[in-house]
Structure formats: structure tokens, C-alpha cells
Amino acid sequence: MIDVRRTVDAIWKLESAAIIGGLTRMVHDVGLAEELAQDALVAALEQWPESGVPDNPGAWLMTTAKRRAIDRLRRSERLERRHEELARELDQPRDVEHDDVLRLMFLSCHPVLPTEQRVALTLRVVGGLTAAEIGRAFLTTEHRIAQRVAAAKETLARERVPFELPDGASLAGRLSSVLEVVYLIFNEGYSATAGDDLMRPGLCHEALRLGRLLAELAPAEAEVHGLVALMEIQESRSAARIGPSGKPVPLHEQNRGRWDQLLIRRGFTAMLRARDIGGPPGPYVLQAAIAVCHAQARTAEDTDWGQIATLYDALVRLRPTPIVRLNRAVAVGMARGPEAGLALVDELTTDRTLRDYHLLPSVRGDLLVRLERYAEARIEFERAAALTKNAAERDFLLHRASEVEQTAPVVTLGQAADDFLAREDLDTATLRSYGQTLRRLCLTLGAQRPLDSLTAEDVTNVFEVCWGDAAAKTWNRHRSAIRSFTTWGSLADLTAGLPRRTETRQRIPAIGAQQLDRLWELEVPLRERTVWRLLHESAAPVRAVLSLNVEDLDLDDRRARAGRSWVNWRSGTARLLPDLLAGRTRGPLFLADRRPGPARMPAPADLCPDTGRGRLSYERAEYLFKQATRTLDPAGHGYTLRQLRP
């Protein structure tokens, strides 16, 4: 039985995309298609242990699934219109499956879906991975992945996205979306953004499998072969990227004898196919050409940085994204000197999309070391370490910082911020607000930045990057925090370039009835469902609801005291509250996800004596609601909690 199950799993990974693609062509609903395919899979698990694995297991699964589709459609009113078409489906030749899989890839990577949903749906229906496997790969829960897949299917059905190959006019844009998803999956495996490990090989292998599959399905597209070449060559370095101690090894220090020559040859072959197709080189072909330059160099010193810089110049003209411009700065720094590279990097320091990107200060630190500006380089490496969420990279960057020459001790921005926030005269709300401002200042400028080197221009740049498009109230709140910090530290006026903005009150429209109905159907934790219901039924301010304590509740009268007023609710909230309380008699009604750390211990009134968890913050509740409602908001931004008030 175990061997049969393993066989079924292996066959499913190979055949699932073709099966789901063929079914989607029949039923025009990717969610229903996957459900029918899963039914066929269950049938195989039930029948094959006794009857044996058929000679053509993929055809068996497809036929079983199609018969179930016909049974399903016979019960619908569309039978008469599609009877002849359905009769032909059982005899459909296998050579149409390539087109079905290609259609499925275009469907799962459709631009109407957010990036996270595109990735999850592609790995689910094209890659054949389970929600649990995808969750483990991306360090998130199976439930969250299932939510993303379900939301993606709902959006595709609601927008009536057709199951078809795009025509010539839209092919380039749609193909770009598919390639973007595949390369994003590869990059997450090649340089994990979070977790303890630098790499997640499973994601790299799955991206390579998808890329090779796409190259078979679309052999006349040069960009597809360019992406495959790029991934093959990058994957060839995997064994050399991590040292014996588990620390990352930079490209110029890697043992090139450990590079996988088979993968390099496969990459070269894919690159030749792209060149044979001809036409102006696209972004992936150019990136593959850069990878070829690295692979052809026998040593780091032999690398043709001039050619690489020229290729990046062409790539920037095609795709002038901040990441590409940063990579170009590295190449220019190697080809034309660190001063030229640093000038290009400094142009990117005011780019909002890179404000939390750890490689920006990391690259800047490398260039500063080459210029022997060690004190500045140390600050940049430490700032990069604070920004990254990957433990292996953090340790590597801190090690780089420790290697840089140490200067005489000075008072740093981070030390001053900690001392300022340690004052006993700040209430909880003010402390939280000031803390947000100063933590952002430390992340952007570096916690090890000498305090006396801080200027009003530095602070103005931080505000423009981080809060330039924020509401006037938000801008003024952060400005007030800096003014208080400046006064406390007897510093020069750091807000000299920050005019106060005029605040205007705008009526925020409530969530419509149709969206509300869909909101209550979302699969979310009990805490979120209760908060949302209570806000909607009580019409009370958000902070008033979040400030409620268990002992304030009067469940019989459906009300709770909030300061000098009352918060009332109706039956929807009344049904949820007993389960939320779970026997608790004291402390905050709505609790945070985990216990607070010693450095962020809340006031006793905001701490649950039974669980040790703190009160759910306004910021966290707002973030969770906005994320959960992105698919409901026609604008795609997500709603705010205030919009729950009728």
C-alpha cells in the first residue's frame, strides 16, 4: 500500500497540471477542475492497491476525472448546450494536453491576482504541491496557503478570466507575468527572505521544473529559454554558496570547482536556443548573459566586469527597476571603481521601494570598505543585518561588521533612541507612537549611526521615503516624535525641513452590503471574526473596542463599559464571545498572538493574567483586516476597521 501511495504521489506531480488543465477547458472553472482531479486521485488510491497501477496512469486519471465532470455537468442546466462537446472530450487526443497545461500556467499567473496568490495557485495546480508543502516552503501555515489558493480561484471566477492562450497583442505581457512567478519561486529558494536557512532547495527545484516545462510548451519564446538558462546557471553554484560553518560565501570567494558543470552546460544550451530564436534580447536573456559571463570565468579575477556592466546598462534600459539599478551599481563598481558604484547606490537611497531592502546598505558597505571608509561601512553592515529576516544572512552581515576597523566609542542613534524611550514620563500610547518613529529612523539610517552626525536633511529624506504619501495626521505624528527627541537630546532642530501638514477630515465610506456578506464568509481566526462583528454591530470607535476587558462585559445585556460610555452588540457578536473568552474572567478581551518579550512588556492593565499575552494593538488589528480584505476591495488595497461602522 505504501509503494502504491508513493507511485500515485509521483504520478500526480507529473500529470496533475495536464489533468487540471484539461478539466478547466471543459468546465471553465479552475476550482471545480481541481476538485474533480482530486476525486480521481482518491479513486486511484482506493482502486490501484487491488487492481494494480494501470499501464498509462495519467490517461486513467484523466478519463476518470472527465467522467466525473460529465456526471457533474449532466446535473446542470448547461447540458443541452454542451452535450456534443462533452461527448468529444473523452476521445480528446493526448496532444492537446500541452496547450491545456500552458493555458493553466497563464491562468494561474494572471495579472488580476496579487503576487502571493499567483505563486500559491501555480504551485498548487501546476506544480501539484499540497497546501502543506507550499506552506513549509514559504515558512507559513497550510491554512494561509489554502486561503490564498481559495481567494485566487474566487477572483478568477468572479472576473470570468477565460481559459485560453493570449493572442499576439497581449502575449508578451501575460508571458512576462508567468516568468515573473516562476523566477520569484526560484529566488525565494535561492536566497530565502526569512527563516534560519540561506536556501530552500525544494523551491529551486520546483521552479526549474516549471521553467523546463514552460520551455517545452513554448519553444519559440526566447525569454522562456533565457529564464531557464539563468536558473540553471544560478543553481549550479548552490553547493559553493554555503561554507562549512553554514555561513554564506560571496560569489568572488566561492570554490568554482564545486560549481555543477552539468547545470552550467544545460544553461549554456538554453542560452543558445534563446539566441537561435533571435530578436532583441529581453530582460531574462540579458540576465542569463550576465550569468554566462560569471560561469565562463575560471577565477573571480578573470570575470569580465566591463562586459557585465555593459549588459546591465542594456538591462536598465529595458527594466529600470530599483533592484536592477542596484545590481548595475555593483557591476559598475567592479568595472569602473568603487566611487562610480557608490554614486549610483547613493541615488537609490531615497527610493521608497528599497527602504527595507537589506542588500542596499550591504552593497553600500562593500563599496565603502573598498574606499577605506571603515566607520561608515560598519554602520551599513549593521543596518543591513537589522533589516534582513534571514538568520544566516544576519549572522554573515554582523560578522562583516565586526571585521571592519572599530573606531572610538561614540553615542549612537540607537543608544539615544533607547534612552529616550526608557523615560518614565511617557504613557503607553505615546511610547508606542514614539517607538514606531524612532525604530524606523534607526532602520533607515542605521542604529550605529553617530548621533552627532545626524542632520535635518537626513531626517527629511527618511520622512519623504517612508511617509511622503502618508496622511497629514500620520506625517504630523511622526514629526512630533522627532521634535520631542530633538528637545530631549539638545540636538539641532532635526525637523527644520519638515513643515507641519494641514489635517482635513474626510468621510470614509462604509463597506457595502455585498462586500460585508462576503466578509462574514471568510475563513479567519475567531478573534478577528469577533472584533469585526463587534465593530460593525456596535458602531463604536476601534480603540474603544480594543480597550475592552473581560471583566467589563455584561453578556446577558449584550454590552460592556468602555470608560464613561457603553459598547453594545447584537446576536452575531453574542454567538462568538463565549468561545473567544474560553473561561477567562480577567484581562484584555482581545489578546495578541503571542506573549510579549521582556523589552516590550505592556502595562499590567494590558496583560492577561491567565495567558500572559498582551492586548491586541490597534496597528496589528488594522494590518490583519487590511490584508484579509484585499480581495474584497475593488481597488485591491483592503479596507480599514473604521469602514465597518455602518
XYZ file of C-alpha atoms in Angstrom:
646
model
C 0.000 0.000 0.000
C 2.845 2.380 0.868
C 4.557 1.714 -2.504
C 1.286 2.333 -4.376
C 0.750 5.583 -2.480
C 4.247 6.745 -3.378
C 3.618 5.803 -7.001
C 0.363 7.764 -7.006
C 2.106 10.782 -5.470
C 4.831 10.679 -8.123
C 2.325 10.305 -10.953
C 0.247 13.158 -9.549
C 3.246 15.514 -9.559
C 3.880 14.678 -13.222
C 0.313 14.581 -14.524
C -1.714 16.959 -12.323
C -1.122 20.060 -14.454
C -2.305 18.313 -17.638
C -5.334 16.837 -15.861
C -6.406 20.103 -14.230
C -5.741 21.975 -17.475
C -7.897 19.583 -19.497
C -10.699 19.747 -16.941
C -10.550 23.542 -16.790
C -11.067 23.612 -20.562
C -14.187 21.501 -20.027
C -15.792 23.166 -17.015
C -14.293 26.688 -17.294
C -13.639 26.818 -13.528
C -10.167 26.073 -12.154
C -11.546 25.470 -8.648
C -14.032 22.866 -9.858
C -11.364 21.355 -12.126
C -9.018 20.812 -9.197
C -11.842 19.307 -7.141
C -12.641 16.809 -9.930
C -8.954 15.952 -10.315
C -8.719 15.317 -6.567
C -11.739 12.994 -6.828
C -9.900 10.996 -9.497
C -6.827 10.890 -7.259
C -8.905 9.491 -4.387
C -10.341 6.877 -6.754
C -6.814 5.834 -7.729
C -5.803 5.466 -4.070
C -8.855 3.277 -3.492
C -8.638 1.097 -6.627
C -4.982 0.735 -7.585
C -3.878 -1.217 -4.474
C -6.243 -4.012 -5.593
C -6.281 -3.673 -9.393
C -2.669 -2.561 -9.802
C -1.247 0.584 -11.388
C -2.536 0.895 -14.992
C -0.125 0.946 -17.930
C -0.984 4.575 -18.622
C -1.821 6.028 -15.185
C -2.082 9.609 -16.461
C -4.710 8.641 -19.026
C -6.600 6.650 -16.356
C -6.723 9.673 -14.054
C -7.767 11.971 -16.911
C -10.533 9.651 -18.074
C -11.852 9.150 -14.537
C -11.835 12.892 -13.889
C -13.567 13.677 -17.197
C -16.306 11.157 -16.473
C -16.896 12.798 -13.119
C -17.002 16.166 -14.870
C -19.641 14.877 -17.266
C -21.665 13.480 -14.368
C -21.450 16.857 -12.663
C -22.442 18.791 -15.757
C -25.317 16.431 -16.548
C -26.927 17.709 -13.378
C -26.626 21.314 -14.548
C -28.689 23.312 -16.996
C -25.744 23.609 -19.398
C -26.021 20.008 -20.555
C -28.022 20.689 -23.719
C -25.606 23.364 -24.939
C -22.566 21.243 -24.322
C -23.681 17.686 -24.878
C -21.835 17.236 -28.154
C -18.724 18.951 -26.830
C -18.673 16.716 -23.767
C -19.082 13.607 -25.875
C -15.907 14.550 -27.743
C -13.914 15.202 -24.570
C -13.497 11.514 -23.661
C -11.888 10.890 -27.050
C -9.735 14.026 -26.953
C -6.228 13.168 -28.205
C -3.363 13.491 -25.772
C -1.554 16.062 -27.928
C -3.910 18.816 -26.724
C -2.612 18.448 -23.182
C 0.432 20.619 -23.839
C -1.852 23.509 -24.739
C -4.002 22.808 -21.667
C -1.005 22.976 -19.323
C 0.177 26.183 -20.979
C -3.313 27.683 -20.623
C -3.312 26.631 -16.964
C 0.006 28.386 -16.355
C -1.288 31.578 -17.952
C -4.471 31.312 -15.885
C -2.762 30.732 -12.527
C -0.325 33.599 -13.205
C -2.970 36.037 -14.429
C -2.154 39.679 -13.544
C -5.605 40.105 -11.948
C -4.256 38.105 -8.976
C -1.888 39.512 -6.318
C 1.629 38.073 -6.467
C 1.247 35.878 -3.354
C -1.895 34.283 -4.782
C -0.288 33.727 -8.190
C 2.616 31.894 -6.575
C 0.411 29.736 -4.339
C -2.044 28.828 -7.115
C 0.731 27.997 -9.593
C 2.495 25.683 -7.167
C -0.855 24.104 -6.276
C -2.438 23.440 -9.672
C 0.595 23.403 -11.993
C 3.254 22.131 -9.607
C 0.985 19.615 -7.898
C 2.189 20.587 -4.398
C -0.147 20.381 -1.438
C -1.004 23.427 0.660
C 1.099 21.938 3.465
C 4.141 21.554 1.172
C 3.814 25.132 -0.083
C 3.366 26.421 3.467
C 6.536 24.664 4.645
C 8.476 26.036 1.676
C 7.428 29.624 2.393
C 7.548 29.316 6.215
C 3.845 29.941 6.617
C 0.821 27.871 7.594
C -1.119 25.424 5.490
C -4.249 27.386 6.360
C -2.822 30.625 4.978
C -1.794 28.961 1.718
C -5.246 27.395 1.406
C -6.745 30.874 1.898
C -4.585 32.304 -0.887
C -5.491 29.493 -3.280
C -9.203 29.806 -2.474
C -9.093 33.594 -2.891
C -7.311 33.219 -6.234
C -9.929 30.789 -7.541
C -12.718 33.087 -6.366
C -11.153 36.079 -8.120
C -10.669 34.175 -11.385
C -14.302 33.054 -11.294
C -15.611 36.489 -10.350
C -13.594 38.239 -13.062
C -14.529 35.495 -15.559
C -10.934 35.101 -16.692
C -11.070 32.886 -19.820
C -9.154 29.630 -20.045
C -7.340 30.453 -23.243
C -3.948 31.271 -24.651
C -3.417 35.035 -25.019
C -3.198 36.361 -28.546
C -0.235 38.152 -30.062
C -1.222 41.570 -28.737
C -1.279 40.509 -25.084
C 1.076 37.520 -25.180
C 4.202 39.431 -24.140
C 2.619 40.927 -21.036
C 0.950 37.681 -19.974
C 4.110 35.661 -20.587
C 6.055 38.173 -18.515
C 3.673 37.518 -15.604
C 4.251 33.750 -15.874
C 8.030 34.171 -15.997
C 7.899 36.552 -13.049
C 6.101 33.971 -10.902
C 8.497 31.164 -11.824
C 11.565 33.325 -11.129
C 10.074 34.591 -7.865
C 9.669 30.973 -6.712
C 13.274 30.266 -7.701
C 14.630 33.341 -5.928
C 12.783 32.516 -2.712
C 14.516 29.131 -2.792
C 17.909 30.511 -3.842
C 18.021 33.357 -1.291
C 15.330 32.799 1.324
C 13.881 36.069 2.591
C 13.186 34.676 6.071
C 13.973 31.742 8.336
C 17.199 30.134 9.513
C 18.465 28.707 6.219
C 20.026 30.654 3.378
C 18.449 28.382 0.739
C 15.361 26.220 0.269
C 16.402 23.727 -2.423
C 12.867 22.369 -2.866
C 11.637 25.683 -4.256
C 14.639 25.975 -6.596
C 13.987 22.506 -7.983
C 10.263 23.185 -8.426
C 10.964 26.467 -10.237
C 13.441 24.714 -12.523
C 10.866 22.007 -13.249
C 8.248 24.643 -14.091
C 10.733 26.560 -16.236
C 11.780 23.465 -18.184
C 8.123 22.527 -18.636
C 7.352 26.004 -19.934
C 10.289 25.768 -22.362
C 8.792 22.554 -23.783
C 5.344 24.136 -24.068
C 6.531 27.430 -25.601
C 9.718 26.506 -27.518
C 9.589 29.588 -29.759
C 9.819 32.135 -26.908
C 13.379 33.344 -26.354
C 12.611 34.809 -22.924
C 11.468 31.407 -21.647
C 14.797 29.830 -22.618
C 16.577 32.860 -21.156
C 14.907 32.307 -17.793
C 15.744 28.595 -17.848
C 19.383 29.416 -18.660
C 19.516 31.932 -15.832
C 18.090 29.497 -13.268
C 20.275 26.571 -14.437
C 23.478 28.611 -14.080
C 22.500 30.146 -10.749
C 21.515 26.733 -9.378
C 24.922 25.376 -10.473
C 26.558 27.467 -7.718
C 24.379 26.135 -4.873
C 26.959 23.755 -3.397
C 29.569 26.540 -3.231
C 27.314 29.237 -1.747
C 27.448 27.945 1.833
C 30.684 27.348 3.750
C 31.408 24.516 6.222
C 30.167 26.662 9.120
C 26.868 27.380 7.343
C 27.774 30.981 6.519
C 27.114 32.432 3.054
C 30.107 32.563 0.701
C 30.183 35.621 -1.625
C 30.461 34.912 -5.356
C 34.059 36.139 -5.646
C 35.164 33.840 -2.789
C 33.400 30.662 -3.970
C 35.308 27.499 -4.884
C 34.422 27.294 -8.568
C 35.454 23.662 -8.652
C 32.245 22.936 -6.724
C 30.035 24.508 -9.374
C 27.848 21.899 -11.105
C 29.179 21.658 -14.651
C 26.155 19.690 -15.895
C 23.804 22.515 -14.878
C 26.170 25.056 -16.444
C 26.126 23.129 -19.736
C 22.333 22.935 -19.593
C 22.251 26.690 -19.015
C 24.557 27.309 -21.981
C 22.331 25.090 -24.159
C 19.200 27.021 -23.136
C 21.030 30.271 -23.877
C 21.964 29.054 -27.361
C 18.320 28.205 -28.024
C 17.322 31.723 -26.998
C 19.908 33.222 -29.348
C 18.846 30.975 -32.227
C 15.279 32.289 -31.928
C 16.663 35.775 -32.498
C 15.093 39.164 -31.940
C 16.108 41.886 -29.482
C 17.229 40.338 -26.159
C 14.673 40.620 -23.361
C 15.292 41.023 -19.607
C 15.765 37.313 -18.879
C 18.054 36.752 -21.860
C 20.204 39.681 -20.681
C 20.325 38.351 -17.124
C 21.239 34.928 -18.471
C 24.049 36.530 -20.498
C 25.372 38.060 -17.273
C 25.244 34.634 -15.589
C 27.142 33.176 -18.569
C 29.917 35.765 -18.066
C 30.348 34.609 -14.472
C 30.232 30.921 -15.426
C 32.860 31.336 -18.165
C 35.403 32.950 -15.808
C 37.826 30.367 -14.394
C 38.580 32.619 -11.407
C 36.931 35.678 -9.866
C 39.796 37.805 -11.238
C 39.036 36.608 -14.772
C 35.459 37.940 -14.644
C 34.754 40.369 -17.480
C 33.154 43.090 -15.364
C 33.250 45.539 -18.271
C 31.009 43.236 -20.319
C 28.735 42.646 -17.313
C 28.390 46.397 -16.720
C 27.508 46.870 -20.396
C 24.847 44.157 -20.152
C 23.407 45.829 -17.052
C 23.281 49.147 -18.924
C 21.092 47.410 -21.534
C 19.010 45.718 -18.829
C 18.347 49.019 -17.048
C 17.033 50.490 -20.285
C 14.564 47.616 -20.583
C 13.691 47.216 -16.905
C 14.764 50.228 -14.816
C 13.625 48.736 -11.502
C 15.455 49.676 -8.285
C 16.797 46.108 -7.883
C 18.254 46.069 -11.390
C 19.784 49.512 -10.836
C 21.350 48.298 -7.584
C 22.861 45.278 -9.335
C 24.146 47.577 -12.053
C 25.830 49.711 -9.374
C 27.699 46.607 -8.164
C 28.892 45.832 -11.691
C 29.910 49.446 -12.339
C 31.757 49.488 -9.014
C 33.767 46.444 -10.104
C 34.358 47.662 -13.668
C 34.917 51.387 -13.143
C 35.890 51.733 -9.500
C 34.071 51.944 -6.138
C 33.481 55.703 -6.402
C 31.400 55.227 -9.553
C 29.453 52.386 -7.947
C 28.818 54.350 -4.741
C 27.482 57.317 -6.693
C 24.879 55.044 -8.308
C 23.967 53.432 -4.969
C 23.501 56.828 -3.314
C 20.949 57.716 -5.991
C 18.838 54.801 -4.721
C 18.831 55.711 -1.029
C 15.717 57.854 -1.481
C 13.783 55.165 -3.366
C 10.774 54.112 -1.260
C 10.686 50.564 -2.606
C 14.189 49.901 -1.220
C 13.698 51.388 2.235
C 13.667 47.944 3.927
C 15.813 46.098 1.383
C 18.854 44.842 3.257
C 21.058 44.493 0.179
C 21.093 48.265 -0.372
C 23.129 49.033 2.799
C 25.048 45.769 2.287
C 26.228 46.847 -1.176
C 26.972 50.312 0.130
C 29.053 48.797 2.934
C 31.108 46.752 0.449
C 31.874 49.849 -1.623
C 32.774 51.879 1.471
C 35.225 49.166 2.591
C 36.951 49.340 -0.787
C 37.190 53.121 -0.296
C 38.643 52.513 3.206
C 35.760 54.424 4.833
C 35.517 51.786 7.540
C 33.413 53.567 10.160
C 30.645 54.232 7.614
C 30.912 50.685 6.246
C 30.419 49.197 9.699
C 27.204 51.188 10.168
C 25.903 49.998 6.796
C 26.584 46.314 7.537
C 24.870 46.576 10.917
C 21.893 48.329 9.321
C 21.666 45.596 6.684
C 21.729 42.949 9.441
C 18.852 44.707 11.202
C 16.779 44.730 8.008
C 17.167 41.119 6.878
C 14.761 38.443 8.140
C 17.089 35.581 7.245
C 19.164 34.360 10.189
C 22.082 33.103 8.073
C 22.405 36.416 6.252
C 22.078 38.351 9.509
C 24.972 36.432 11.066
C 27.061 36.951 7.940
C 26.436 40.706 7.893
C 27.186 41.083 11.600
C 30.426 39.184 11.020
C 31.287 41.604 8.209
C 30.608 44.497 10.578
C 32.839 43.008 13.269
C 35.703 42.648 10.771
C 35.633 46.342 9.910
C 38.032 48.513 11.883
C 36.428 49.733 15.140
C 36.592 53.468 15.839
C 36.485 55.229 19.190
C 33.157 54.730 21.024
C 30.532 57.376 20.360
C 26.892 57.892 21.275
C 24.837 56.243 18.562
C 21.351 56.939 17.262
C 20.190 53.551 18.565
C 21.526 54.186 22.073
C 19.947 57.634 22.213
C 16.601 56.274 20.973
C 16.631 53.531 23.633
C 17.396 56.066 26.376
C 14.667 58.398 25.119
C 12.064 55.614 25.098
C 13.140 54.427 28.574
C 11.744 57.598 30.169
C 9.138 57.005 32.854
C 7.014 60.050 31.931
C 5.700 58.515 28.670
C 2.301 56.820 28.710
C 1.708 53.586 26.798
C 0.154 55.167 23.701
C 2.848 57.850 23.409
C 5.596 55.283 23.955
C 4.182 53.111 21.176
C 3.903 56.082 18.801
C 7.384 57.435 19.522
C 8.804 53.933 19.277
C 7.434 53.456 15.755
C 9.043 56.694 14.595
C 12.449 56.092 16.144
C 12.623 52.437 15.112
C 12.024 53.494 11.518
C 14.716 56.181 11.846
C 17.190 53.584 13.148
C 16.337 51.071 10.408
C 16.735 53.617 7.638
C 19.797 55.495 8.903
C 21.400 52.735 10.974
C 21.215 52.247 14.734
C 25.018 52.596 14.923
C 24.981 55.973 13.200
C 26.804 58.505 15.439
C 24.170 60.777 16.911
C 26.214 63.933 16.339
C 26.369 63.186 12.591
C 22.585 63.278 12.239
C 21.278 66.215 10.196
C 17.896 67.695 9.375
C 18.486 66.675 5.741
C 18.908 63.025 6.808
C 15.624 63.103 8.715
C 13.820 64.861 5.861
C 14.946 62.134 3.446
C 13.636 59.452 5.826
C 10.256 61.189 6.026
C 9.988 61.578 2.260
C 10.843 57.911 1.652
C 8.775 56.412 4.465
C 5.851 58.784 4.938
C 5.882 61.031 1.887
C 2.455 59.816 0.760
C 1.038 59.246 4.245
C -1.965 61.112 5.593
C -1.296 64.521 7.152
C -2.189 63.172 10.600
C 0.387 60.380 10.290
C 3.070 62.764 8.998
C 2.458 65.192 11.872
C 2.503 62.398 14.467
C 5.961 61.242 13.357
C 7.132 64.863 13.124
C 6.008 65.446 16.715
C 8.043 62.435 17.862
C 11.198 63.799 16.203
C 10.626 67.230 17.768
C 10.377 65.650 21.214
C 13.500 63.563 20.592
C 15.388 66.656 19.404
C 14.411 68.658 22.501
C 15.256 65.794 24.865
C 18.702 65.276 23.308
C 19.505 69.010 22.999
C 20.138 68.459 19.303
C 19.926 70.873 16.403
C 16.397 71.117 15.014
C 16.034 67.873 13.065
C 12.580 68.896 11.801
C 13.807 72.046 10.063
C 12.894 70.577 6.674
C 9.586 69.089 7.830
C 6.684 71.552 7.621
C 3.552 70.640 9.516
C 0.808 69.425 7.168
C -2.760 70.662 7.254
C -5.103 67.955 8.522
C -8.508 67.557 6.925
C -11.224 65.130 7.922
C -12.595 63.005 5.101
C -15.643 60.815 5.323
C -14.549 57.229 4.745
C -17.365 55.235 3.104
C -18.623 52.178 4.951
C -18.174 48.724 3.444
C -21.043 47.883 1.107
C -23.615 45.208 1.858
C -22.318 42.816 -0.790
C -18.751 43.031 0.489
C -19.978 42.609 4.066
C -21.741 39.373 3.147
C -18.518 38.071 1.654
C -16.536 39.316 4.653
C -18.542 37.223 7.101
C -17.852 34.146 4.955
C -14.050 34.489 5.135
C -12.174 31.719 6.927
C -10.358 33.719 9.618
C -9.439 33.134 13.294
C -12.133 33.550 15.924
C -10.513 36.673 17.361
C -10.697 38.530 14.037
C -14.300 37.456 13.400
C -15.313 38.719 16.856
C -13.518 42.068 16.522
C -15.098 42.692 13.122
C -18.605 41.715 14.214
C -18.388 43.805 17.369
C -17.169 46.872 15.491
C -19.930 46.543 12.920
C -22.759 45.889 15.382
C -21.694 48.456 17.992
C -20.553 51.292 15.667
C -18.076 52.090 18.454
C -14.592 53.573 17.828
C -11.925 50.980 17.125
C -9.741 51.907 20.089
C -12.730 51.740 22.426
C -13.499 48.178 21.318
C -9.873 47.075 21.590
C -9.643 48.585 25.087
C -12.417 46.347 26.454
C -11.607 43.993 29.324
C -13.257 40.673 30.101
C -14.487 41.946 33.457
C -16.263 44.854 31.702
C -18.594 42.526 29.785
C -22.263 42.063 30.525
C -23.082 39.097 28.304
C -26.726 38.932 29.316
C -27.447 42.565 28.382
C -25.017 42.439 25.437
C -22.985 45.436 26.464
C -19.650 46.426 28.037
C -18.388 49.517 29.804
C -15.747 51.485 27.888
C -14.638 54.408 30.031
C -17.694 56.574 30.660
C -19.769 55.072 27.856
C -21.121 51.684 26.818
C -20.418 49.427 23.845
C -23.468 47.418 22.768
C -23.736 44.487 20.376
C -26.244 42.171 18.749
C -26.690 38.459 18.172
C -23.735 37.983 15.798
C -21.219 39.070 18.433
C -23.163 37.347 21.210
C -22.666 33.977 19.492
C -18.900 34.449 19.206
C -17.955 35.899 22.605
C -18.323 32.740 24.780
C -15.913 30.794 22.564
C -13.485 33.722 22.489
C -13.459 34.025 26.294
C -12.777 30.296 26.779
C -13.305 30.616 30.522
C -11.208 33.762 31.024
C -12.554 36.138 33.694
C -9.939 38.927 33.680
C -7.667 40.881 31.409
C -7.983 42.298 27.867
C -10.836 40.921 25.783
C -8.767 40.760 22.578
C -5.289 39.280 23.042
C -2.146 39.442 20.918
C -0.927 36.345 19.073
C 1.960 35.623 21.439
C 3.467 36.638 24.743
C 5.458 39.899 24.759
C 9.234 39.903 25.030
C 10.989 41.399 28.079
C 11.905 44.540 26.143
C 8.262 45.264 25.198
C 6.366 44.311 28.327
C 2.985 46.112 28.351
C 1.420 47.817 31.333
C -0.271 45.446 33.826
C -3.709 46.606 32.632
C -2.830 45.431 29.102
C -1.639 41.971 30.169
C -3.804 38.858 30.570
C -3.081 37.213 33.953
C -4.264 33.821 32.682
C -2.344 33.524 29.391
C 0.493 36.048 29.789
C -0.382 37.621 26.434
C -0.794 41.346 25.912
C -3.660 43.339 24.452
C -4.167 43.262 20.680
C -2.802 46.548 19.332
C -4.699 48.847 17.020
C -1.892 48.640 14.453
C -1.918 44.829 14.375
C -5.702 44.622 14.163
C -5.731 47.172 11.328
C -3.000 45.321 9.411
C -4.761 41.957 9.665
C -8.050 43.446 8.486
C -6.459 45.209 5.531
C -4.667 42.015 4.452
C -7.811 39.883 4.807
C -9.966 42.284 2.777
C -7.667 42.941 -0.180
C -9.655 40.507 -2.321
C -12.942 42.153 -1.312
C -11.895 45.724 -2.035
C -12.450 46.580 -5.727
C -9.391 48.826 -5.533
C -7.306 45.935 -4.182
C -5.947 47.930 -1.216
C -8.041 46.387 1.558
C -10.431 48.129 3.924
C -9.838 49.858 7.275
C -11.557 48.876 10.503
C -13.324 52.243 10.627
C -15.209 51.246 7.484
C -17.011 48.527 9.449
C -19.097 51.188 11.156
C -22.484 51.409 9.403
